[in-house]
Every structure is written in structure tokens, then in C-alpha cells.
CSV table of C-alpha atoms in Angstrom, one decimal:
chain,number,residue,atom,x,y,z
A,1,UNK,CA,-37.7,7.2,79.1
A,2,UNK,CA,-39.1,8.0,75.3
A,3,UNK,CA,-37.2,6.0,72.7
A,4,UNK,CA,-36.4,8.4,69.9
A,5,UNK,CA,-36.0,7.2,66.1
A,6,UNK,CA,-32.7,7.3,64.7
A,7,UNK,CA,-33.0,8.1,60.9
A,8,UNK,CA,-30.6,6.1,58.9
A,9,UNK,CA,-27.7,7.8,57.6
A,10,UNK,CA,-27.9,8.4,53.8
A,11,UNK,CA,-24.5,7.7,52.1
A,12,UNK,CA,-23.7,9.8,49.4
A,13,UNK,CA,-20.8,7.7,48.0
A,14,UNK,CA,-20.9,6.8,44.8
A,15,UNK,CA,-21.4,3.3,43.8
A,16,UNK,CA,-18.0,1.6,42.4
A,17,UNK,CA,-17.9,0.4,39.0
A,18,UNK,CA,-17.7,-3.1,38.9
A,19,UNK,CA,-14.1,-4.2,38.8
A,20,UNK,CA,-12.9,-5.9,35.2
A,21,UNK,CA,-10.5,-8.3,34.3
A,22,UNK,CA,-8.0,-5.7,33.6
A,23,UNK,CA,-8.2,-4.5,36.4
A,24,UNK,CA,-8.1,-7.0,38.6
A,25,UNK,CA,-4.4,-7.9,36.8
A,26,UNK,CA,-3.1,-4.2,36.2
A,27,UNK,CA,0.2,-5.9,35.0
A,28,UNK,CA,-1.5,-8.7,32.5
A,29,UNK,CA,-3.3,-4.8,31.2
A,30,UNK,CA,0.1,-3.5,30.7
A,31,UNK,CA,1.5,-6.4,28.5
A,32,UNK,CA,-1.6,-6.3,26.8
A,33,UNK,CA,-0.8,-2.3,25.9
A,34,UNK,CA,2.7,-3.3,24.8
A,35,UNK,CA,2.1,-6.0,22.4
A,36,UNK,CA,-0.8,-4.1,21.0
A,37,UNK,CA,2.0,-1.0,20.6
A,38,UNK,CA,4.8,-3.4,19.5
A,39,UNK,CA,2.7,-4.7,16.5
A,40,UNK,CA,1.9,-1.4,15.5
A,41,UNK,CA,5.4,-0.1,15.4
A,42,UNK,CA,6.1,-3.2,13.5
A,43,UNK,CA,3.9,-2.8,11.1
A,44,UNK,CA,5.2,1.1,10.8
A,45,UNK,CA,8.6,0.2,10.6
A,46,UNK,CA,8.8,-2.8,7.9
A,47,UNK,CA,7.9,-0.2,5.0
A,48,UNK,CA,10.3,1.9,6.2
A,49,UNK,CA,13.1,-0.9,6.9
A,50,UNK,CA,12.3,-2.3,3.5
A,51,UNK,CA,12.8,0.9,1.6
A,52,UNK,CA,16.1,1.8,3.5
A,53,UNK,CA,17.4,-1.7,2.3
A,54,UNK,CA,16.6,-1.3,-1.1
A,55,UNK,CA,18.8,2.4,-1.1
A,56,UNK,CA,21.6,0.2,-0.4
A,57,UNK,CA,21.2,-2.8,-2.8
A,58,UNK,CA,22.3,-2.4,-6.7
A,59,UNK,CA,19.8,-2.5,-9.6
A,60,UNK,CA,20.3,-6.4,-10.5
A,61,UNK,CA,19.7,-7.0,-6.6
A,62,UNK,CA,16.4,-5.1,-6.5
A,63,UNK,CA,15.2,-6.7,-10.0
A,64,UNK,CA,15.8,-10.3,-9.3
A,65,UNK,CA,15.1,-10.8,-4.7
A,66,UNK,CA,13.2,-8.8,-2.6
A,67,UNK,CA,15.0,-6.7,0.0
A,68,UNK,CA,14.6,-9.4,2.5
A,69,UNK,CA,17.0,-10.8,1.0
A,70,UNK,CA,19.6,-8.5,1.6
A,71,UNK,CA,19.8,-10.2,5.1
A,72,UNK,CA,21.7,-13.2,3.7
A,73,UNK,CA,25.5,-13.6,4.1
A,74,UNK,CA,26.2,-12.9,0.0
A,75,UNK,CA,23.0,-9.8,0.3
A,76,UNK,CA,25.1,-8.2,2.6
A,77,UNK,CA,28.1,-8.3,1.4
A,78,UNK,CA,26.5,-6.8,-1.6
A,79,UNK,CA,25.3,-3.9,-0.2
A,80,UNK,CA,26.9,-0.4,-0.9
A,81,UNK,CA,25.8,3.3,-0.4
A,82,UNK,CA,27.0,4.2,-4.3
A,83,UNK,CA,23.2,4.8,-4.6
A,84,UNK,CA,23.5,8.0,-1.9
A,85,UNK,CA,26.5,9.7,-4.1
A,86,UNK,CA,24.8,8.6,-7.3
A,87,UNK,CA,21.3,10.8,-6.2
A,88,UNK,CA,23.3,13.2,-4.7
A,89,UNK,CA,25.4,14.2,-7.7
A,90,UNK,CA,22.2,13.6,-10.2
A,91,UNK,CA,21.0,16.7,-12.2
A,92,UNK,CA,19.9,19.5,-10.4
A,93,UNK,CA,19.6,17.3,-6.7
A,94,UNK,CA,21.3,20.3,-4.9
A,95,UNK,CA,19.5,23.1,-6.8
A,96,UNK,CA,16.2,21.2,-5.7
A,97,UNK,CA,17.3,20.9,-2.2
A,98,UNK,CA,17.8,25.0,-1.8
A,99,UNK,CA,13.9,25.2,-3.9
A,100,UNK,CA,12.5,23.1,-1.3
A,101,UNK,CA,13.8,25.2,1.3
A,102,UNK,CA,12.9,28.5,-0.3
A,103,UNK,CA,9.2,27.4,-0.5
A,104,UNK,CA,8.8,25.9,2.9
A,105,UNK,CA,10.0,27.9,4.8
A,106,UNK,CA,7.6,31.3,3.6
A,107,UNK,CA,4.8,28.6,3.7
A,108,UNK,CA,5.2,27.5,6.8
A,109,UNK,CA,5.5,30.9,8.9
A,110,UNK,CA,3.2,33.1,6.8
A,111,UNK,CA,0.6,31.1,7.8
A,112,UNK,CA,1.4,30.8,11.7
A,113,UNK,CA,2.1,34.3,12.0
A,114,UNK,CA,-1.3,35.0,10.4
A,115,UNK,CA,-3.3,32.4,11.7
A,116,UNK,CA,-2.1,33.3,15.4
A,117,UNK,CA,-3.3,37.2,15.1
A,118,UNK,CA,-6.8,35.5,13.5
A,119,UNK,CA,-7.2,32.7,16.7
A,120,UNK,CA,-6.3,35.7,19.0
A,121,UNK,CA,-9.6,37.7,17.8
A,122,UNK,CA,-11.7,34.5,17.4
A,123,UNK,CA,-10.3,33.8,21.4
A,124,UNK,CA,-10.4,36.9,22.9
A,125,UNK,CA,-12.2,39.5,21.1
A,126,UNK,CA,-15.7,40.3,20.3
A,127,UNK,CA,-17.3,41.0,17.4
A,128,UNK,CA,-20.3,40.4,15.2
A,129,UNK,CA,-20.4,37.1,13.2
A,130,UNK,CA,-17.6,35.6,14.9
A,131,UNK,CA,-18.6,32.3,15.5
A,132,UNK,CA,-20.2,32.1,12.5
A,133,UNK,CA,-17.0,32.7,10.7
A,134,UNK,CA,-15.0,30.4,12.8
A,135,UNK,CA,-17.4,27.9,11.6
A,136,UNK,CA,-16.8,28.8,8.1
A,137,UNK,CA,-13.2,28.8,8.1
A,138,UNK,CA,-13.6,25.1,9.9
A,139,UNK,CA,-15.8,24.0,7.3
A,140,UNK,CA,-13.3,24.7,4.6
A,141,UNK,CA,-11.1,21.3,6.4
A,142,UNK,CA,-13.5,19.2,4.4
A,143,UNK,CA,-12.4,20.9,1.2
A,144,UNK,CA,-10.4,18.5,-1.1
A,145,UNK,CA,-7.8,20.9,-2.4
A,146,UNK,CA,-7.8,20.0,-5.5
A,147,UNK,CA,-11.0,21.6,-6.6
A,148,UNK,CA,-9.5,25.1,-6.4
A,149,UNK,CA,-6.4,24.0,-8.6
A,150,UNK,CA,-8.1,24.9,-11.7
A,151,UNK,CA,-9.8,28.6,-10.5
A,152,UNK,CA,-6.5,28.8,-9.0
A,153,UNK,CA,-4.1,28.9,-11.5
A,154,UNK,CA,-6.5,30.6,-14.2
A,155,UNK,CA,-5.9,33.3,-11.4
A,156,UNK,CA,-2.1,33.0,-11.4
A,157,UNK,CA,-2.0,33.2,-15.1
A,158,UNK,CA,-4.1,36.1,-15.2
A,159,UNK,CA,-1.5,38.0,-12.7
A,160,UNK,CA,1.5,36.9,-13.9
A,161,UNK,CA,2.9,34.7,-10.6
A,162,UNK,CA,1.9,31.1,-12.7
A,163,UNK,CA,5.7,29.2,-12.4
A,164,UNK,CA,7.0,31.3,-9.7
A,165,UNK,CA,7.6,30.6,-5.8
A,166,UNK,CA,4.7,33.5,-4.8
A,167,UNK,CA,2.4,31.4,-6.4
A,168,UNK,CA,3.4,28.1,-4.3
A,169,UNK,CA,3.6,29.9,-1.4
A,170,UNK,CA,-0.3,31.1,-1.6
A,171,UNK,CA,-1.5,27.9,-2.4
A,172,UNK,CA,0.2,26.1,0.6
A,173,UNK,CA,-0.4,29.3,2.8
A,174,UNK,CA,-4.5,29.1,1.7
A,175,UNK,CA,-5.1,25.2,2.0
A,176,UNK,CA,-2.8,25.2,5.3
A,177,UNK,CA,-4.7,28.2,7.2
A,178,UNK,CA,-8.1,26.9,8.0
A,179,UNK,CA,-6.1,23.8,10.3
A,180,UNK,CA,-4.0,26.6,11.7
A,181,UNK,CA,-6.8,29.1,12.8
A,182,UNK,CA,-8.5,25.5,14.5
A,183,UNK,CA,-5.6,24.1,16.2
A,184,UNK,CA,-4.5,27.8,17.6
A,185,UNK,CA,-8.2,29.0,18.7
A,186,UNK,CA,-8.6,25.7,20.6
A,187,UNK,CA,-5.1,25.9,22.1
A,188,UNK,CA,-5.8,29.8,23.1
A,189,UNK,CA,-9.3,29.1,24.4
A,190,UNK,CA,-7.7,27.0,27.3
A,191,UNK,CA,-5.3,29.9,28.4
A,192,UNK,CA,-6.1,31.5,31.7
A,193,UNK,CA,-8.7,34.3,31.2
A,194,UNK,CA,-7.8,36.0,34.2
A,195,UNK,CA,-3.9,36.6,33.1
A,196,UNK,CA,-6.0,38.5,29.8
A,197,UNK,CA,-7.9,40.7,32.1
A,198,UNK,CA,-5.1,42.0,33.9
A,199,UNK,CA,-3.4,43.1,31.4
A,200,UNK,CA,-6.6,44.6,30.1
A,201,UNK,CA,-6.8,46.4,33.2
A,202,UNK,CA,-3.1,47.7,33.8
A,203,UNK,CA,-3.6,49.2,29.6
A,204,UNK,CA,-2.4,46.6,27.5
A,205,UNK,CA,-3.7,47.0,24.2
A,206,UNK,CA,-4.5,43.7,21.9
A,207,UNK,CA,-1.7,43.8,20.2
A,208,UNK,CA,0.4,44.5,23.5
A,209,UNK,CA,-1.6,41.5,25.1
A,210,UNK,CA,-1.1,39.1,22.0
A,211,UNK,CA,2.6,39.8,21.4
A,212,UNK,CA,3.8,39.7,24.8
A,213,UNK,CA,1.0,36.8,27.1
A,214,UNK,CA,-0.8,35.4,24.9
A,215,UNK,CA,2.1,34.4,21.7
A,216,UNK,CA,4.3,33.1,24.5
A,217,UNK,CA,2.3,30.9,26.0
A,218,UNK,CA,1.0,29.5,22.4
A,219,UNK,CA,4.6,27.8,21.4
A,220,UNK,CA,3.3,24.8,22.0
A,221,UNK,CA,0.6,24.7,19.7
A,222,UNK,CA,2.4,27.8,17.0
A,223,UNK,CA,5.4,24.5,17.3
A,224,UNK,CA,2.7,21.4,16.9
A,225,UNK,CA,0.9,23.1,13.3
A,226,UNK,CA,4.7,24.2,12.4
A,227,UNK,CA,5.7,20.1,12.3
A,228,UNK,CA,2.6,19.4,10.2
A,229,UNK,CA,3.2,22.8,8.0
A,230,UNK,CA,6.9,21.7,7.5
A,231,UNK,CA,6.2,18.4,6.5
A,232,UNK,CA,3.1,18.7,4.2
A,233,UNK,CA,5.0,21.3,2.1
A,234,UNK,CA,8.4,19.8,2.0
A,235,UNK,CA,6.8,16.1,1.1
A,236,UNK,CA,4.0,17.7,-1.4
A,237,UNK,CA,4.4,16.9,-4.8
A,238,UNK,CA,0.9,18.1,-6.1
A,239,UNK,CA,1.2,21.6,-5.7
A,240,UNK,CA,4.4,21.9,-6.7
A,241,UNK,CA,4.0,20.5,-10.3
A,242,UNK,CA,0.9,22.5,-10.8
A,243,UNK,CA,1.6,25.9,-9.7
A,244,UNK,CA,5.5,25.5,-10.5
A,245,UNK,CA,6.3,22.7,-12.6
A,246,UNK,CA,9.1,20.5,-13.7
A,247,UNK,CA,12.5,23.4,-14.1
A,248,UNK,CA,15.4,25.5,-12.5
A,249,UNK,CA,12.6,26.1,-9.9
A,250,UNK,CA,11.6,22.3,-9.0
A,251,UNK,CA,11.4,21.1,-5.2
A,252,UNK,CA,13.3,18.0,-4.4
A,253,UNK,CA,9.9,16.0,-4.6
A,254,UNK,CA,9.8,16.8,-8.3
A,255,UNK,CA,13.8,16.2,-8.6
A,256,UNK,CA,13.3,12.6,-7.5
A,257,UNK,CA,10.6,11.9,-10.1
A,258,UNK,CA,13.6,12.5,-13.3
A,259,UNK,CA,15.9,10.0,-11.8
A,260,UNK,CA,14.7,7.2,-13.7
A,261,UNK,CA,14.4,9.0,-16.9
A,262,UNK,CA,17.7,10.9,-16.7
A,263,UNK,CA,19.7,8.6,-15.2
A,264,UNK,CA,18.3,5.2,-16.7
A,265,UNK,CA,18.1,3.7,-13.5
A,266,UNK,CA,15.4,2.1,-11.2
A,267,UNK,CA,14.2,2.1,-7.3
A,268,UNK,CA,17.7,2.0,-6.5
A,269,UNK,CA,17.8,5.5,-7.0
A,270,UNK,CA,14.8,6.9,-5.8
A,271,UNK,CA,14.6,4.8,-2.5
A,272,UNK,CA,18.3,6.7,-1.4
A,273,UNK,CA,17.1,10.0,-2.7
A,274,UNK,CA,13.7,9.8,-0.6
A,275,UNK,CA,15.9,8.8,2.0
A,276,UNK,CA,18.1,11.9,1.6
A,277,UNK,CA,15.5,14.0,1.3
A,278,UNK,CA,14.1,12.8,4.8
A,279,UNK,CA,16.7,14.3,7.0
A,280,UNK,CA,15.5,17.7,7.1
A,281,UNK,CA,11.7,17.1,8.0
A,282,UNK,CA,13.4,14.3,10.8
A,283,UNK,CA,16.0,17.1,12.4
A,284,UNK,CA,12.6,19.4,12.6
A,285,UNK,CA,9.9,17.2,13.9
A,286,UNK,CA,13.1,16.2,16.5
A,287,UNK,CA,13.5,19.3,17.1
A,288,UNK,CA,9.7,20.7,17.7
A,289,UNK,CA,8.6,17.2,19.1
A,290,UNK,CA,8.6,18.5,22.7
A,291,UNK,CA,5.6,20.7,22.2
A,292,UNK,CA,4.0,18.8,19.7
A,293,UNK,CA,1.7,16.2,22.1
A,294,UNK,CA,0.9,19.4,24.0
A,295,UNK,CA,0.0,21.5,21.4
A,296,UNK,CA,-2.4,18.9,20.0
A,297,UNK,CA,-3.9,17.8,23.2
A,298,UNK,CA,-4.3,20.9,25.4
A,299,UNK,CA,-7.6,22.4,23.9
A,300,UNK,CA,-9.5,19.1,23.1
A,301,UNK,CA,-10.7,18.5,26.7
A,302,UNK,CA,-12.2,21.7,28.0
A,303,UNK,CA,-13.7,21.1,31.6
């Protein structure tokens, strides 16, 4: 009887990682996350308290305390929302309201609609120089507006749109696109390749494939650049006073700047008009805020 060798048996698991103190208290890591998130909502939310206390305070009030003091028993008491009719019925508040409308809402779908049919052929088309432009129009993220104000509006005078909503809208549709075409490209580049090539197959053209698979499945991300579109436009003061000016034409951003000048008064006024003019972008981001962690999240892990 021959005694044969037995050749150890090579484990291919994977050594552990060495356990941590979190993890060794899962529920100690948990508080931890939760005080950490508290603060920072704290932190978020005292500007934002403050200001929504001093839209309810009178002008002595907000000249002689600070809205803290709006807590006490004779600060509220004093409190009144006279400051929410008074910005409401100030020159031209309404008027501003429709302007701010009229150029949002061109300058936030103009750009979707075209930066979608631009991701599309950057995603799922081939042709020469592609990346190279992708890279190109990314590039331009670094861009501080600003510098093209100048070129810009020689342009508009030039053409005849200087003080007119055209020109607004190409300004917002110009700085906005290069952010659209990046969030879109990424979001499309994770789409299943496979449902593209059967419709290639059965005769789809591009359009075909991009108007009925591909724009579909892209709400999320068409949805996530449609909250920050929305919001950078209605809360932009900038561009508005430089391609249209103080006027009949005048966004609610530029509205809120006259209160103190036409109506004599202080922060009073201009804390309840911000205020107002917050419900709008609130009801939308609400209203898109399903898709928006989605949108944001789905192409920045490929694996």
C-alpha cells in the first residue's frame, strides 16, 4: 500500500476586509449619518427660516431686532402678512410674473428638445470627430458666462433683438446647452444597446428610434436638466438686466430690485416678494423631483 500526496486545496476566497468600528455597531453608524444629515439641514434651513420671518415682520421690527426675535410673545403678536399684499399689488409685480414665465418656459424646452436629438447622435451614431466635439462642447462648462456678455450683445444690437425676449431666450438656451448635451449623452449611454439594434433591424430609422425608444426612456434625465433649466432661468438676474433690462419687459427678479426705490420701503418687502416668487420653481422641482435623483445618477457609474 503506496501512500499518495494529497495536494492542499487552494482557496480562492477572497480575504475579508478587516471589520471597523462602524461596522461592528451598524446602528451607532446610523445615528452617526443622521446627526451629520440633521446639522446640515439645519444649517440649510435657518437662512431660509430667517428670511420667511422677516416677510412677516413690519419695517420698525426689522430695523431695531433681528428676526429671532419675532419668537417672543409681543414679536408674534406683531407679525402680519401686509408685506405679501403690499409686493403683490407693487408696480408692475403681475406684469413681471407673466415675463418670467414667457422667458422660461422657451428657455427651458428649446434647449432639451435640442440637446436630446444632439446626445442621441453623440450616443448612438457614428461619425467623424465625434468625440472630439463632445469634448468640446464639455469643455465649454468651464466657461464663466460672463465673458460672452459683451460679443454678445454687440451681436444683438447689430440684429435688432437687443431688449427683446428672442434675445434672452438665446443667451439662456446657449449657456444652458453644453450641461444638457452632458447630462443626456451620459444618461443615453447606459440605455440597453440591444433594444437600439432591434429596432435597427426591424427598419427603424434614427429619427423613428429616437422619438419613439430612446426619448421615452430619457424622462428621467430630459426631467432632472428641466429642474436645473427652470430654476437657473426663473432665479437669474444677470442675464436678464443685460440682454433685457429694467421695463414693460422685466422678469420678476428685476421687479423685486424697484421695491425699495418705488415703494420707499426696506427688506420687509423684498423678503415676501422673493418668497412669492418661490412658489413656482417649488410646485416644479415637486413636481419633476421623482426622476431627478435618477436622472443625475444613472450614467455616472458605468460597469
Amino acid at each position: 500500500m503506496t501512500d499518495t500526496a494529497t495536494a492542499p486545496a487552494t482557496s480562492t476566497t477572497k480575504p475579508k476586509r478587516a471589520a471597523t468600528h462602524f461596522d461592528a455597531n451598524p446602528a451607532r453608524a446610523g445615528w452617526v449619518t443622521k446627526i451629520i444629515l440633521s446639522l446640515l439641514c439645519i444649517l440649510w434651513m435657518v437662512p431660509i427660516l430667517g428670511t420667511f420671518v422677516t416677510s412677516l415682520r413690519t419695517l420698525d421690527d426689522v430695523k431695531n431686532s433681528g428676526w429671532w426675535h419675532a419668537f417672543t410673545p409681543s414679536g408674534i403678536r406683531a407679525l402680519t402678512l401686509d408685506n405679501y399684499q403690499n409686493a403683490l399689488s407693487g408696480k408692475g409685480m403681475g406684469e413681471a410674473f407673466i415675463n418670467s414665465l414667457a422667458i422660461t418656459l422657451p428657455a427651458t424646452f428649446i434647449p432639451i428638445l435640442i440637446a436630446a436629438i444632439a446626445a442621441y447622435a453623440f450616443t448612438f451614431m457614428e461619425f467623424w470627430g465625434r468625440d472630439v466635439l463632445f469634448l468640446t462642447i464639455v469643455s465649454l462648462l468651464v466657461v464663466p458666462n460672463y465673458v460672452a456678455f459683451i460679443p454678445i450683445n454687440k451681436l444683438y444690437g447689430s440684429v435688432g433683438l437687443s431688449g427683446t425676449f428672442p434675445a434672452v431666450w438665446l443667451a439662456h438656451i446657449g449657456f444652458g446647452m453644453s450641461l444638457a448635451i452632458y447630462i443626456l449623452r451620459n444618461y443615453m449611454a447606459t440605455l440597453p444597446k440591444t433594444v437600439i439594434e432591434s429596432a435597427k433591424i426591424d427598419g427603424a430609422s434614427h429619427f423613428q428610434t429616437f422619438y419613439r425608444l430612446v426619448l421615452p426612456m430619457s424622462v428621467p434625465a430630459l426631467a432632472s436638466f428641466a429642474i436645473f433649466q427652470f430654476l437657473w432661468v426663473w432665479n437669474d438676474l444677470l442675464v436678464a438686466l443685460v440682454f433685457l433690462g429694467p421695463g414693460d419687459k422685466e422678469p420678476v427678479t428685476v421687479n423685486l430690485t424697484h421695491f425699495k426705490t418705488q415703494l420707499g420701503q426696506g427688506w420687509e418687502l423684498t423678503t415676501a416678494g422673493g418668497f412669492l416668487t418661490m412658489i413656482i420653481p417649488i410646485v416644479v422641482f415637486l413636481s419633476l423631483q421623482r426622476f431627478f435623483v435618477r436622472g443625475l445618477t444613472a450614467g455616472a457609474v458605468k460597469g
